Short mmCIF file of C-alpha atoms in Angstrom, two decimals:
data_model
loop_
_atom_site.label_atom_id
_atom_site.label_comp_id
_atom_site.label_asym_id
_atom_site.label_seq_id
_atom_site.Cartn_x
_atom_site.Cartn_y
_atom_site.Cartn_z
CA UNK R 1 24.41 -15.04 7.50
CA UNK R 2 21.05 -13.11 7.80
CA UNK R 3 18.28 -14.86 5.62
CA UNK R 4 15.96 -12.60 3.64
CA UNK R 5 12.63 -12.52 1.36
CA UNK R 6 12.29 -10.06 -1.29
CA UNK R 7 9.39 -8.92 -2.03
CA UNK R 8 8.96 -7.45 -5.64
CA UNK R 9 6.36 -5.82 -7.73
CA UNK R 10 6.37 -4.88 -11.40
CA UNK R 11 7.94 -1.60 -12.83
CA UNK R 12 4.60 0.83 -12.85
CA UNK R 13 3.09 1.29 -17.01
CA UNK R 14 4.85 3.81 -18.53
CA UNK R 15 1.33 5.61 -19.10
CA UNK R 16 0.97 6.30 -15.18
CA UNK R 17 4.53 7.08 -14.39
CA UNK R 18 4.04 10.86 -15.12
CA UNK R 19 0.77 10.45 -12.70
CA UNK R 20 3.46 9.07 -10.00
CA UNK R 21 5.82 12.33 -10.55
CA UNK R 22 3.12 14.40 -10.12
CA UNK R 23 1.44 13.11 -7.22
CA UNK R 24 5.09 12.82 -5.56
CA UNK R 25 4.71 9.00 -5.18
CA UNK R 26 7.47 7.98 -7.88
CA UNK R 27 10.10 7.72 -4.83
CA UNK R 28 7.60 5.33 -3.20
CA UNK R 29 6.88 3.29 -5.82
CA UNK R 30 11.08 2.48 -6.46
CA UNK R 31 10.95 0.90 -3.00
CA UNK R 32 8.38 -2.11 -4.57
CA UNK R 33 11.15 -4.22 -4.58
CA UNK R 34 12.16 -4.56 -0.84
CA UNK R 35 14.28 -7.21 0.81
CA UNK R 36 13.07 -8.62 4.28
CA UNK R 37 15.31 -8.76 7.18
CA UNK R 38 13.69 -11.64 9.29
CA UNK R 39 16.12 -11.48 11.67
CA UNK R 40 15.65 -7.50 12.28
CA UNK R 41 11.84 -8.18 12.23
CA UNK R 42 12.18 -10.46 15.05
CA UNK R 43 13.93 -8.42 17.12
CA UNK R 44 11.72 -5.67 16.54
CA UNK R 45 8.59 -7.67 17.59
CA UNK R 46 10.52 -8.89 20.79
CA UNK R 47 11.21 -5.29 21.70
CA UNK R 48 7.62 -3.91 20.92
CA UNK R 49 5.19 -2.83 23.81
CA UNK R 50 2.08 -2.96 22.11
CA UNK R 51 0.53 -1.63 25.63
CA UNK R 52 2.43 1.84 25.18
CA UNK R 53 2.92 1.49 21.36
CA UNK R 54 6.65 1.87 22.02
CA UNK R 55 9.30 -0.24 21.00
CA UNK R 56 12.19 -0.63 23.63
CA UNK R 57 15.63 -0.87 23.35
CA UNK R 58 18.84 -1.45 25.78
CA UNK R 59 19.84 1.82 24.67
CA UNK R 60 16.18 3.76 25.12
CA UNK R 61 12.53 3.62 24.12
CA UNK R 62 11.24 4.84 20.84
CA UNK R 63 8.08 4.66 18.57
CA UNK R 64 7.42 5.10 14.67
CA UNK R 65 5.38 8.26 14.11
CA UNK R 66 3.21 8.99 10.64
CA UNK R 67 5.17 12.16 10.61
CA UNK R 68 8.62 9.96 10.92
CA UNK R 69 6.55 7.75 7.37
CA UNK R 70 6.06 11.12 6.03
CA UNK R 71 9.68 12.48 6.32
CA UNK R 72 11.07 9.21 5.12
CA UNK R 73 9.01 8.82 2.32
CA UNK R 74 8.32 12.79 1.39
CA UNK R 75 4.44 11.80 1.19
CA UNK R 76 1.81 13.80 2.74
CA UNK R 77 -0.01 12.61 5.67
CA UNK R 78 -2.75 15.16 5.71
CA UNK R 79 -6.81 14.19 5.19
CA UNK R 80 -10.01 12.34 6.11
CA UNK R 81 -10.38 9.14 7.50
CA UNK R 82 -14.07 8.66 7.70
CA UNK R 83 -16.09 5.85 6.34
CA UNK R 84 -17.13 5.06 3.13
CA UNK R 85 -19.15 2.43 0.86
CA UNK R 86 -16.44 0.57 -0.72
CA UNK R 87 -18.24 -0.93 -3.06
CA UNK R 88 -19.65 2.55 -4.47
CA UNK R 89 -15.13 3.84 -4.06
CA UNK R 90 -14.04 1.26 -5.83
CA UNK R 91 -16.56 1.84 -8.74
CA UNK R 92 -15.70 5.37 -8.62
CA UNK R 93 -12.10 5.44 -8.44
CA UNK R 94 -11.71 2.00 -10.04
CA UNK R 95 -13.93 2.27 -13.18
CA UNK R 96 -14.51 -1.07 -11.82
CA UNK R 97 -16.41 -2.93 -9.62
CA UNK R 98 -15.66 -5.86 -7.38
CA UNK R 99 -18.05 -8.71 -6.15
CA UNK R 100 -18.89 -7.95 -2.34
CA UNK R 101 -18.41 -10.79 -0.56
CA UNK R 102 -16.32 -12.40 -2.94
CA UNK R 103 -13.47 -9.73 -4.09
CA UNK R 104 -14.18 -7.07 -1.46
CA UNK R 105 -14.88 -8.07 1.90
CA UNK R 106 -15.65 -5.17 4.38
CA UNK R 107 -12.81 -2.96 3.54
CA UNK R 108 -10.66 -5.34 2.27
CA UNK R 109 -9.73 -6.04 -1.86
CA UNK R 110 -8.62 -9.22 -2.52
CA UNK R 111 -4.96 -8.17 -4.41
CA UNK R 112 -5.65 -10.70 -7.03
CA UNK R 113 -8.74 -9.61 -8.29
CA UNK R 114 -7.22 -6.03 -8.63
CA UNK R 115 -3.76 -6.87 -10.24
CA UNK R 116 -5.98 -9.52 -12.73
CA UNK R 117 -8.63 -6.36 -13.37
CA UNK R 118 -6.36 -3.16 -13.33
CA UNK R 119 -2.48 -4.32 -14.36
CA UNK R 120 -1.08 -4.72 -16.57
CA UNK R 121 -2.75 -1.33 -18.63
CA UNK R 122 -3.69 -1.41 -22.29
CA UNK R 123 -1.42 0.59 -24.72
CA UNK R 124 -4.26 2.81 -25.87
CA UNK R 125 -6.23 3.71 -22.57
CA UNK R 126 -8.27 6.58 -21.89
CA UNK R 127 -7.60 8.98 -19.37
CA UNK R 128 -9.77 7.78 -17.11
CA UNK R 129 -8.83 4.10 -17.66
CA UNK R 130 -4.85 5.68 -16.96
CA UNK R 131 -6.36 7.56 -14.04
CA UNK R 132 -7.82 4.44 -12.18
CA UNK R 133 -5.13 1.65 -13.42
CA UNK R 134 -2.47 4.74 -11.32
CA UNK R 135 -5.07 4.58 -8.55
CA UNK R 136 -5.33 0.51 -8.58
CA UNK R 137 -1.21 0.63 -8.99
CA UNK R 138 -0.87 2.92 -5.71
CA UNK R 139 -3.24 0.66 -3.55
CA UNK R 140 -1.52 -2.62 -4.66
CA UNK R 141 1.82 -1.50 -3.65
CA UNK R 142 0.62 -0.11 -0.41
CA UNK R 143 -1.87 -3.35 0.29
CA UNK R 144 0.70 -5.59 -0.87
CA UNK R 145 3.77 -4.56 -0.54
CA UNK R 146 4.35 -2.29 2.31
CA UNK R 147 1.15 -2.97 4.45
CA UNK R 148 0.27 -6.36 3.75
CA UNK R 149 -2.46 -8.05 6.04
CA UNK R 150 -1.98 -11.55 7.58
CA UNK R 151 -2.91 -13.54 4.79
CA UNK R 152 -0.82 -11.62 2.25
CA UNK R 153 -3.63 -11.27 -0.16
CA UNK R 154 -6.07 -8.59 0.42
CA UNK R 155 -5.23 -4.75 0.47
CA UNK R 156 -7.29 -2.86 3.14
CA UNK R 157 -8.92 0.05 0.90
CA UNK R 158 -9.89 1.88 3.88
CA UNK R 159 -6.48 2.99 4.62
CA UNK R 160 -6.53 5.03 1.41
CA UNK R 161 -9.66 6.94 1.94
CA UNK R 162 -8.27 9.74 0.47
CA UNK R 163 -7.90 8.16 -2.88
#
């Protein structure tokens, strides 16, 4: 028997859904709820050559491409990566902002303070409070779910510089 961990996340507000449709994350955010293969990810680490980013296999080598992320996915890969004050981002895109040092550390959001601050949404919410709580949905499902960091607990807002 192969043991698992699921990790789950809560259906997305009703209020950003249509935001999700149109942004053509929707299919993304019905994978929140994904089930952990330890066994696969073992054998995937043993089989990893982090020298020539490959992994290798009895049968051949192969590697995990952004283009491979975008075809699975249907996202688009395309935009900046530059450097930003986070602080200022999150304020911006947020409507909210977090205590440096304490909630946002370099580029890094601690997950709680976001889900406590941004989900669950309000009934009656401006657009702009709809706007960022989509935003703040979209970076906890990418920070926590799919790209988690060591600790399990912070979201790295500098992978979604394009926000």
């Amino acid at each position: 028997m192969i043991s698992s961990f699921c990790h789950s996340m809560p259906e997305p507000s009703p209020l950003i859904v249509p935001i999700l449709e149109q942004l053509d994350f929707i299919r993304v955010a019905k994978l929140r709820h994904l089930k952990v293969n330890h066994a696969l990810i073992t054998y995937l680490v043993e089989k990893w050559r982090p020298e020539i980013h490959i992994f290798h296999f009895p049968t051949g080598e192969c590697t995990i491409t952004l283009e491979d992320v975008a075809l699975q996915l249907g996202l688009r890969v395309d935009g900046l990566s530059t450097m930003f004050d986070w602080e200022e981002m999150c304020d911006t895109y947020l409507g909210i902002l977090p205590v440096k040092g304490e909630s946002l550390i370099g580029s890094m959001l601690k997950l709680k303070w976001l889900k406590d601050n941004m989900l669950p949404l309000p009934e009656k919410s401006s657009e702009e409070e709809v706007h960022a709580c989509c935003r703040a949905y979209i970076l906890y499902l990418i920070g926590g779910i799919f790209m988690p960091d060591k600790t399990g607990n912070k979201g790295n807002v500098q992978s979604h510089g394009s926000w």
